[in-house]
Amino acid sequence: DTAAHQHAFDTAVAAEERIEPRDWMPDAYRATLVRQIAQHAHSEIIGMQPEANWITRAPSLRRKAILMAKVQDEAGHGLYLYSAAETLGTSREELLDKLHSGRQKYSSIFNYPTLTWADVGAIGWLVDGAAITNQVPLCRCSYGPYARAMVRICKEESFHQRQGYELLLALSQGTPEQHAMAQDAVDRWWWPSLMMFGPPDDTSQHSAQSMEWKIKRHSNDELRQRFVDIAVPQAESLGLTLPDPDLRWNEERGHHDFGAIDWTEFKEVLKGNGPCNEQRITQRRRAHDEGAWVREAAAAHAARHAGDTGR
Ligand code: FAQ
């Protein structure tokens, strides 16, 4: 009965055991996981667009090869995550349909434009850096398939972060124009990167329950603070500044203080009013429509193959 199931679930979570697809779980736990994993998967797929914008204009063969590999990795991350969501009893088709009709979200960060080549570096350094900070604790998420997907994703994200850092370092140490381009990109990506961690703890409606279920291990503000503390010395070694006059070390707290985040901007981006929301979703729907023949061909092939083995 439900009380016994609930007890077994609570005991497993308390004992740091993993919940697996066939285990009983509360409906709300399942729904929360589908919401978060789907949003995460959609972010990986939509997140291919800003950087893909620069593949044809990469400044060298080496940079182009690296960037193509990175963007393909994001596609792979999306696929692992859709598979993880499918273990919860939802289909990829349904999730994509919810993305395309605006019923499921993707990360706010991918609604900003990539104006120069330096943006590829800033995304790698800051956006992938923020993603790792958020995702390393998710490797210990109570839901097994999501936690396991995160292990591999985090390894790939660290390579992404390094390539962004290395790209920005090359620009920062280059000509004055290249240095200025790197600084401009960091100026534009810094604040949106801080917003990736989600609303402040006191307005984060899902945090308390998700932490109790051990889906989330740290609050949004804790991870945001961790990211700021990591980024400050890295900016220094890059020879770049972070666009926040209030950023300074607080000896007492043992952390960096930082300025106020513009939560109005965050809310507007979530409502669909960011600089690129329209472009991103239109492009995503077009890619889906143009890929219809591939899905049909794959399904026809699978059906024939099933027939073969049945004979
Ligand atoms: N953007 O109550 P909370 C990547 C929504 S990394 C949009 O705090 P929660 C790698 C939230 O969904 C990016 N919406 O929610 C890459 C909720 O709305 P809902 C993806 C946001 O879930 C790099 C509402 O606000 N990473 O893709 C955002 O407890 C480079 C209230 O918020 C993940 O998804 C936002 N920034 O905490 C790819 C990580 N923040 O659903 C390509 C997994 C919040 O009720 C290139 N997700 N919202 O309608 C998480 O860790 C969590 O879901 C949080 C939000 C921390 C994002």
Short mmCIF file of C-alpha atoms and ligand atoms in Angstrom, two decimals:
data_model
loop_
_atom_site.label_atom_id
_atom_site.label_comp_id
_atom_site.label_asym_id
_atom_site.label_seq_id
_atom_site.Cartn_x
_atom_site.Cartn_y
_atom_site.Cartn_z
CA ASP A 1 0.00 0.00 0.00
CA THR A 2 0.98 3.64 -0.42
CA ALA A 3 2.13 4.21 3.16
CA ALA A 4 4.53 1.27 2.97
CA HIS A 5 5.78 2.41 -0.45
CA GLN A 6 6.26 5.94 0.83
CA HIS A 7 8.18 4.62 3.81
CA ALA A 8 10.48 2.51 1.61
CA PHE A 9 11.08 5.51 -0.65
CA ASP A 10 11.84 7.85 2.27
CA THR A 11 14.20 5.29 3.79
CA ALA A 12 16.06 4.81 0.51
CA VAL A 13 16.46 8.57 0.02
CA ALA A 14 17.62 9.04 3.61
CA ALA A 15 20.17 6.21 3.21
CA GLU A 16 21.59 7.84 0.05
CA GLU A 17 20.39 4.93 -2.07
CA ARG A 18 19.42 5.58 -5.68
CA ILE A 19 15.80 5.50 -6.80
CA GLU A 20 15.58 3.46 -10.02
CA PRO A 21 12.93 3.53 -12.80
CA ARG A 22 11.04 0.44 -11.57
CA ASP A 23 10.94 1.61 -7.95
CA TRP A 24 7.81 3.16 -6.51
CA MET A 25 8.10 6.94 -6.21
CA PRO A 26 5.71 9.74 -5.24
CA ASP A 27 3.91 11.26 -8.23
CA ALA A 28 5.24 14.71 -7.36
CA TYR A 29 8.83 13.38 -7.28
CA ARG A 30 8.35 11.91 -10.74
CA ALA A 31 6.79 15.13 -12.05
CA THR A 32 9.59 17.27 -10.61
CA LEU A 33 12.23 15.07 -12.23
CA VAL A 34 10.48 15.16 -15.59
CA ARG A 35 10.25 18.96 -15.33
CA GLN A 36 13.90 19.46 -14.42
CA ILE A 37 15.40 16.80 -16.72
CA ALA A 38 13.29 17.93 -19.68
CA GLN A 39 14.26 21.57 -19.10
CA HIS A 40 17.87 20.45 -18.87
CA ALA A 41 17.65 18.40 -22.09
CA HIS A 42 15.95 21.25 -23.96
CA SER A 43 18.72 23.61 -22.77
CA GLU A 44 21.39 21.36 -24.23
CA ILE A 45 19.62 21.21 -27.60
CA ILE A 46 18.70 24.90 -27.83
CA GLY A 47 22.14 25.66 -26.39
CA MET A 48 23.72 24.38 -29.61
CA GLN A 49 22.43 27.39 -31.53
CA PRO A 50 24.41 30.34 -30.11
CA GLU A 51 27.78 28.68 -30.69
CA ALA A 52 26.80 26.94 -33.94
CA ASN A 53 26.36 30.48 -35.24
CA TRP A 54 30.19 30.71 -35.35
CA ILE A 55 31.18 27.33 -36.80
CA THR A 56 31.43 28.63 -40.36
CA ARG A 57 33.42 31.65 -39.19
CA ALA A 58 35.90 30.03 -36.78
CA PRO A 59 39.29 31.71 -37.26
CA SER A 60 41.30 28.52 -37.90
CA LEU A 61 40.88 24.85 -38.77
CA ARG A 62 41.86 23.90 -35.20
CA ARG A 63 39.27 26.25 -33.65
CA LYS A 64 36.62 24.99 -36.05
CA ALA A 65 37.30 21.32 -35.21
CA ILE A 66 37.13 22.08 -31.49
CA LEU A 67 33.90 24.04 -31.81
CA MET A 68 32.20 21.38 -33.93
CA ALA A 69 33.13 18.73 -31.37
CA LYS A 70 31.77 20.88 -28.55
CA VAL A 71 28.45 21.58 -30.26
CA GLN A 72 28.07 17.87 -31.07
CA ASP A 73 28.72 17.07 -27.41
CA GLU A 74 25.77 19.30 -26.47
CA ALA A 75 23.54 17.28 -28.80
CA GLY A 76 24.77 14.12 -27.09
CA HIS A 77 23.99 15.58 -23.66
CA GLY A 78 20.47 16.37 -24.82
CA LEU A 79 20.04 12.76 -25.95
CA TYR A 80 21.29 11.23 -22.67
CA LEU A 81 18.90 13.52 -20.82
CA TYR A 82 15.87 12.75 -22.98
CA SER A 83 16.64 9.07 -22.38
CA ALA A 84 16.82 9.69 -18.63
CA ALA A 85 13.44 11.46 -18.79
CA GLU A 86 11.97 8.56 -20.78
CA THR A 87 12.76 6.18 -17.90
CA LEU A 88 10.12 8.14 -15.95
CA GLY A 89 7.39 7.13 -18.37
CA THR A 90 7.30 10.08 -20.72
CA SER A 91 8.21 10.02 -24.41
CA ARG A 92 10.70 12.18 -26.25
CA GLU A 93 7.98 13.17 -28.69
CA GLU A 94 5.84 14.50 -25.87
CA LEU A 95 8.75 16.45 -24.37
CA LEU A 96 9.70 18.01 -27.70
CA ASP A 97 6.09 18.90 -28.30
CA LYS A 98 6.00 20.71 -24.94
CA LEU A 99 9.19 22.59 -25.81
CA HIS A 100 7.90 23.64 -29.21
CA SER A 101 4.58 24.82 -27.79
CA GLY A 102 6.24 26.73 -24.93
CA ARG A 103 4.87 24.47 -22.17
CA GLN A 104 8.36 23.49 -21.02
CA LYS A 105 11.25 25.86 -20.46
CA TYR A 106 14.91 25.89 -21.43
CA SER A 107 17.68 27.87 -19.74
CA SER A 108 17.43 31.66 -19.90
CA ILE A 109 21.09 31.90 -20.94
CA PHE A 110 20.51 30.70 -24.49
CA ASN A 111 18.31 33.68 -25.30
CA TYR A 112 21.32 35.98 -25.63
CA PRO A 113 23.09 36.62 -28.96
CA THR A 114 26.65 35.63 -29.90
CA LEU A 115 27.86 38.87 -31.46
CA THR A 116 31.59 38.14 -31.91
CA TRP A 117 34.00 35.21 -31.97
CA ALA A 118 34.96 36.05 -28.36
CA ASP A 119 31.42 35.04 -27.31
CA VAL A 120 32.38 31.42 -28.04
CA GLY A 121 35.14 31.79 -25.44
CA ALA A 122 32.89 33.55 -22.93
CA ILE A 123 30.24 30.84 -23.28
CA GLY A 124 32.80 28.10 -22.72
CA TRP A 125 34.40 29.81 -19.75
CA LEU A 126 31.31 31.25 -18.03
CA VAL A 127 28.27 29.31 -19.27
CA ASP A 128 29.93 25.89 -19.19
CA GLY A 129 31.66 26.93 -15.95
CA ALA A 130 28.28 27.73 -14.38
CA ALA A 131 26.80 24.54 -15.83
CA ILE A 132 29.54 22.41 -14.20
CA THR A 133 29.11 24.14 -10.84
CA ASN A 134 25.40 23.32 -10.98
CA GLN A 135 25.79 19.81 -12.41
CA VAL A 136 28.60 18.27 -10.33
CA PRO A 137 26.23 17.97 -7.32
CA LEU A 138 23.60 16.47 -9.64
CA CYS A 139 25.92 13.45 -10.05
CA ARG A 140 24.69 12.63 -6.52
CA CYS A 141 21.01 13.17 -7.38
CA SER A 142 18.73 10.57 -5.78
CA TYR A 143 17.35 9.46 -9.17
CA GLY A 144 19.80 6.93 -10.64
CA PRO A 145 19.48 7.49 -14.41
CA TYR A 146 19.82 11.29 -14.06
CA ALA A 147 22.79 11.02 -11.68
CA ARG A 148 24.61 8.60 -13.99
CA ALA A 149 24.01 10.74 -17.08
CA MET A 150 25.51 13.68 -15.19
CA VAL A 151 28.83 11.92 -14.58
CA ARG A 152 29.68 11.75 -18.26
CA ILE A 153 28.16 15.14 -19.04
CA CYS A 154 30.33 16.79 -16.38
CA LYS A 155 33.51 15.28 -17.82
CA GLU A 156 32.64 16.71 -21.21
CA GLU A 157 31.65 20.07 -19.75
CA SER A 158 35.08 20.44 -18.13
CA PHE A 159 36.69 20.12 -21.56
CA HIS A 160 34.24 22.74 -22.83
CA GLN A 161 35.10 25.08 -20.00
CA ARG A 162 38.85 24.68 -20.64
CA GLN A 163 38.50 25.37 -24.35
CA GLY A 164 36.56 28.56 -23.63
CA TYR A 165 39.14 29.70 -21.11
CA GLU A 166 42.01 28.96 -23.51
CA LEU A 167 40.24 30.79 -26.35
CA LEU A 168 39.67 33.87 -24.19
CA LEU A 169 43.27 33.78 -22.95
CA ALA A 170 44.55 33.81 -26.55
CA LEU A 171 42.35 36.83 -27.32
CA SER A 172 43.15 38.60 -24.08
CA GLN A 173 46.90 38.31 -24.78
CA GLY A 174 46.48 39.20 -28.46
CA THR A 175 46.18 42.61 -30.13
CA PRO A 176 44.45 45.48 -28.29
CA GLU A 177 41.41 44.89 -30.53
CA GLN A 178 41.30 41.19 -29.61
CA HIS A 179 41.67 42.00 -25.92
CA ALA A 180 38.79 44.49 -26.17
CA MET A 181 36.65 41.90 -27.93
CA ALA A 182 37.28 39.39 -25.13
CA GLN A 183 36.45 41.99 -22.48
CA ASP A 184 33.24 42.99 -24.25
CA ALA A 185 32.09 39.36 -24.42
CA VAL A 186 32.76 38.84 -20.70
CA ASP A 187 30.92 42.09 -19.93
CA ARG A 188 27.84 40.82 -21.75
CA TRP A 189 27.85 37.18 -20.50
CA TRP A 190 28.71 37.67 -16.83
CA TRP A 191 25.31 38.68 -15.42
CA PRO A 192 23.23 36.26 -17.53
CA SER A 193 25.58 33.46 -16.34
CA LEU A 194 24.75 34.30 -12.72
CA MET A 195 21.04 34.05 -13.60
CA MET A 196 21.52 30.46 -14.81
CA PHE A 197 21.44 29.30 -11.18
CA GLY A 198 17.81 30.31 -10.92
CA PRO A 199 15.92 32.79 -8.70
CA PRO A 200 17.19 33.73 -5.22
CA ASP A 201 16.52 31.12 -2.54
CA ASP A 202 13.64 33.06 -0.96
CA THR A 203 11.67 33.01 -4.24
CA SER A 204 12.76 29.58 -5.55
CA GLN A 205 9.49 27.67 -5.32
CA HIS A 206 10.92 24.18 -5.92
CA SER A 207 14.18 24.26 -3.95
CA ALA A 208 13.03 23.13 -0.50
CA GLN A 209 11.16 20.08 -1.76
CA SER A 210 13.84 19.18 -4.32
CA MET A 211 16.51 19.36 -1.63
CA GLU A 212 14.46 17.20 0.69
CA TRP A 213 14.19 14.61 -2.08
CA LYS A 214 17.95 14.98 -2.73
CA ILE A 215 17.37 15.89 -6.34
CA LYS A 216 19.10 19.21 -5.62
CA ARG A 217 21.99 19.11 -3.14
CA HIS A 218 22.57 22.85 -2.78
CA SER A 219 20.40 25.91 -3.07
CA ASN A 220 20.50 28.27 -6.07
CA ASP A 221 22.28 31.00 -4.07
CA GLU A 222 24.88 28.59 -2.66
CA LEU A 223 25.87 27.42 -6.13
CA ARG A 224 25.84 30.98 -7.49
CA GLN A 225 28.23 32.03 -4.70
CA ARG A 226 30.48 29.04 -5.41
CA PHE A 227 30.64 30.04 -9.08
CA VAL A 228 31.52 33.67 -8.30
CA ASP A 229 34.32 32.53 -5.96
CA ILE A 230 35.75 30.28 -8.69
CA ALA A 231 35.41 32.86 -11.48
CA VAL A 232 37.13 35.81 -9.77
CA PRO A 233 40.69 34.37 -9.69
CA GLN A 234 40.20 32.93 -13.19
CA ALA A 235 39.27 36.38 -14.53
CA GLU A 236 42.44 37.71 -12.95
CA SER A 237 44.65 35.15 -14.67
CA LEU A 238 42.86 35.88 -17.93
CA GLY A 239 43.71 39.58 -17.53
CA LEU A 240 40.03 40.47 -17.83
CA THR A 241 37.68 42.22 -15.43
CA LEU A 242 34.20 41.21 -14.33
CA PRO A 243 31.60 43.96 -14.88
CA ASP A 244 30.60 44.43 -11.24
CA PRO A 245 31.92 47.38 -9.20
CA ASP A 246 30.60 45.77 -6.01
CA LEU A 247 32.61 42.58 -6.42
CA ARG A 248 35.06 42.21 -3.54
CA TRP A 249 36.45 39.63 -1.14
CA ASN A 250 34.65 39.52 2.18
CA GLU A 251 37.13 38.27 4.76
CA GLU A 252 34.42 37.62 7.36
CA ARG A 253 32.22 35.51 5.10
CA GLY A 254 35.14 33.87 3.32
CA HIS A 255 33.37 34.61 0.03
CA HIS A 256 33.17 37.36 -2.57
CA ASP A 257 30.37 39.88 -2.18
CA PHE A 258 28.77 40.81 -5.47
CA GLY A 259 26.29 43.34 -6.82
CA ALA A 260 22.54 43.00 -7.20
CA ILE A 261 21.28 40.83 -10.05
CA ASP A 262 18.65 42.34 -12.35
CA TRP A 263 15.81 39.89 -11.68
CA THR A 264 13.46 41.91 -13.86
CA GLU A 265 15.62 41.02 -16.84
CA PHE A 266 15.55 37.34 -15.79
CA LYS A 267 11.75 37.35 -15.55
CA GLU A 268 11.39 39.04 -18.93
CA VAL A 269 13.65 36.44 -20.56
CA LEU A 270 11.57 33.64 -18.96
CA LYS A 271 8.40 35.26 -20.28
CA GLY A 272 9.80 35.07 -23.81
CA ASN A 273 11.01 38.65 -24.07
CA GLY A 274 14.77 38.08 -24.16
CA PRO A 275 16.83 39.26 -27.14
CA CYS A 276 16.72 35.88 -28.97
CA ASN A 277 13.76 33.87 -27.58
CA GLU A 278 11.79 34.12 -30.81
CA GLN A 279 14.77 33.24 -33.01
CA ARG A 280 15.77 30.23 -30.88
CA ILE A 281 12.34 28.59 -30.78
CA THR A 282 11.65 29.29 -34.46
CA GLN A 283 14.96 27.70 -35.43
CA ARG A 284 14.25 24.71 -33.15
CA ARG A 285 10.80 24.12 -34.68
CA ARG A 286 12.27 24.42 -38.19
CA ALA A 287 15.04 21.91 -37.39
CA HIS A 288 12.41 19.52 -36.04
CA ASP A 289 10.21 19.85 -39.13
CA GLU A 290 13.16 19.47 -41.49
CA GLY A 291 14.21 16.32 -39.61
CA ALA A 292 10.81 14.63 -40.03
CA TRP A 293 12.05 12.50 -42.95
CA VAL A 294 14.95 11.20 -40.84
CA ARG A 295 12.59 10.08 -38.08
CA GLU A 296 10.27 8.46 -40.61
CA ALA A 297 13.15 6.64 -42.32
CA ALA A 298 14.52 5.46 -38.97
CA ALA A 299 11.08 4.21 -37.90
CA ALA A 300 10.58 2.40 -41.24
CA HIS A 301 14.01 0.81 -40.90
CA ALA A 302 13.30 -0.28 -37.33
CA ALA A 303 9.94 -1.76 -38.34
CA ARG A 304 11.53 -3.76 -41.16
CA HIS A 305 14.35 -4.91 -38.91
CA ALA A 306 11.82 -6.08 -36.30
CA GLY A 307 10.08 -8.04 -39.10
CA ASP A 308 13.37 -9.66 -40.15
CA THR A 309 14.25 -10.94 -36.72
CA GLY A 310 10.70 -12.18 -36.19
CA ARG A 311 10.88 -14.46 -39.22
N1 FAQ B 1 16.28 29.58 -17.01
O1 FAQ B 1 12.16 26.92 -8.08
P1 FAQ B 1 13.29 27.14 -9.01
C1 FAQ B 1 23.59 23.64 -20.26
C2 FAQ B 1 12.66 28.33 -13.61
S1 FAQ B 1 23.41 24.28 -18.67
C3 FAQ B 1 15.00 29.25 -17.21
O2 FAQ B 1 14.59 27.58 -8.42
P2 FAQ B 1 14.43 24.58 -9.76
C4 FAQ B 1 24.97 23.26 -20.71
C5 FAQ B 1 12.39 26.95 -13.03
O3 FAQ B 1 12.40 25.97 -14.04
C6 FAQ B 1 21.73 24.89 -18.54
N2 FAQ B 1 14.15 28.91 -16.23
O4 FAQ B 1 13.46 25.84 -9.93
C7 FAQ B 1 25.36 23.95 -21.95
C8 FAQ B 1 11.06 27.16 -12.39
O5 FAQ B 1 10.04 27.21 -13.40
P3 FAQ B 1 8.96 25.99 -13.61
C9 FAQ B 1 20.73 23.84 -18.16
C10 FAQ B 1 14.65 28.89 -14.98
O6 FAQ B 1 14.12 23.64 -10.87
C11 FAQ B 1 26.37 24.89 -21.92
C12 FAQ B 1 11.17 28.57 -11.86
O7 FAQ B 1 12.15 29.22 -12.65
N3 FAQ B 1 21.01 23.28 -16.88
O8 FAQ B 1 22.62 23.54 -20.91
C13 FAQ B 1 15.99 29.18 -14.69
O9 FAQ B 1 14.37 24.06 -8.37
C14 FAQ B 1 26.78 25.57 -23.06
C15 FAQ B 1 11.53 28.62 -10.38
O10 FAQ B 1 12.88 28.20 -10.13
C16 FAQ B 1 20.04 22.73 -16.10
O11 FAQ B 1 18.89 22.71 -16.48
C17 FAQ B 1 16.82 29.56 -15.77
N4 FAQ B 1 18.11 29.90 -15.60
O12 FAQ B 1 15.92 25.18 -9.96
C18 FAQ B 1 24.78 23.68 -23.18
C19 FAQ B 1 20.50 22.13 -14.80
N5 FAQ B 1 16.18 29.07 -13.35
O13 FAQ B 1 9.79 24.78 -14.01
C20 FAQ B 1 25.18 24.36 -24.35
C21 FAQ B 1 19.43 21.33 -14.11
C22 FAQ B 1 15.00 28.71 -12.83
O14 FAQ B 1 8.27 25.80 -12.31
C23 FAQ B 1 26.20 25.31 -24.28
N6 FAQ B 1 18.44 22.17 -13.50
N7 FAQ B 1 14.07 28.61 -13.80
O15 FAQ B 1 8.08 26.45 -14.73
C24 FAQ B 1 18.54 22.69 -12.24
O16 FAQ B 1 19.53 22.49 -11.56
C25 FAQ B 1 17.38 23.48 -11.71
O17 FAQ B 1 16.25 23.19 -12.50
C26 FAQ B 1 17.62 25.03 -11.66
C27 FAQ B 1 16.33 25.72 -11.20
C28 FAQ B 1 18.74 25.35 -10.70
C29 FAQ B 1 17.96 25.57 -13.06
#
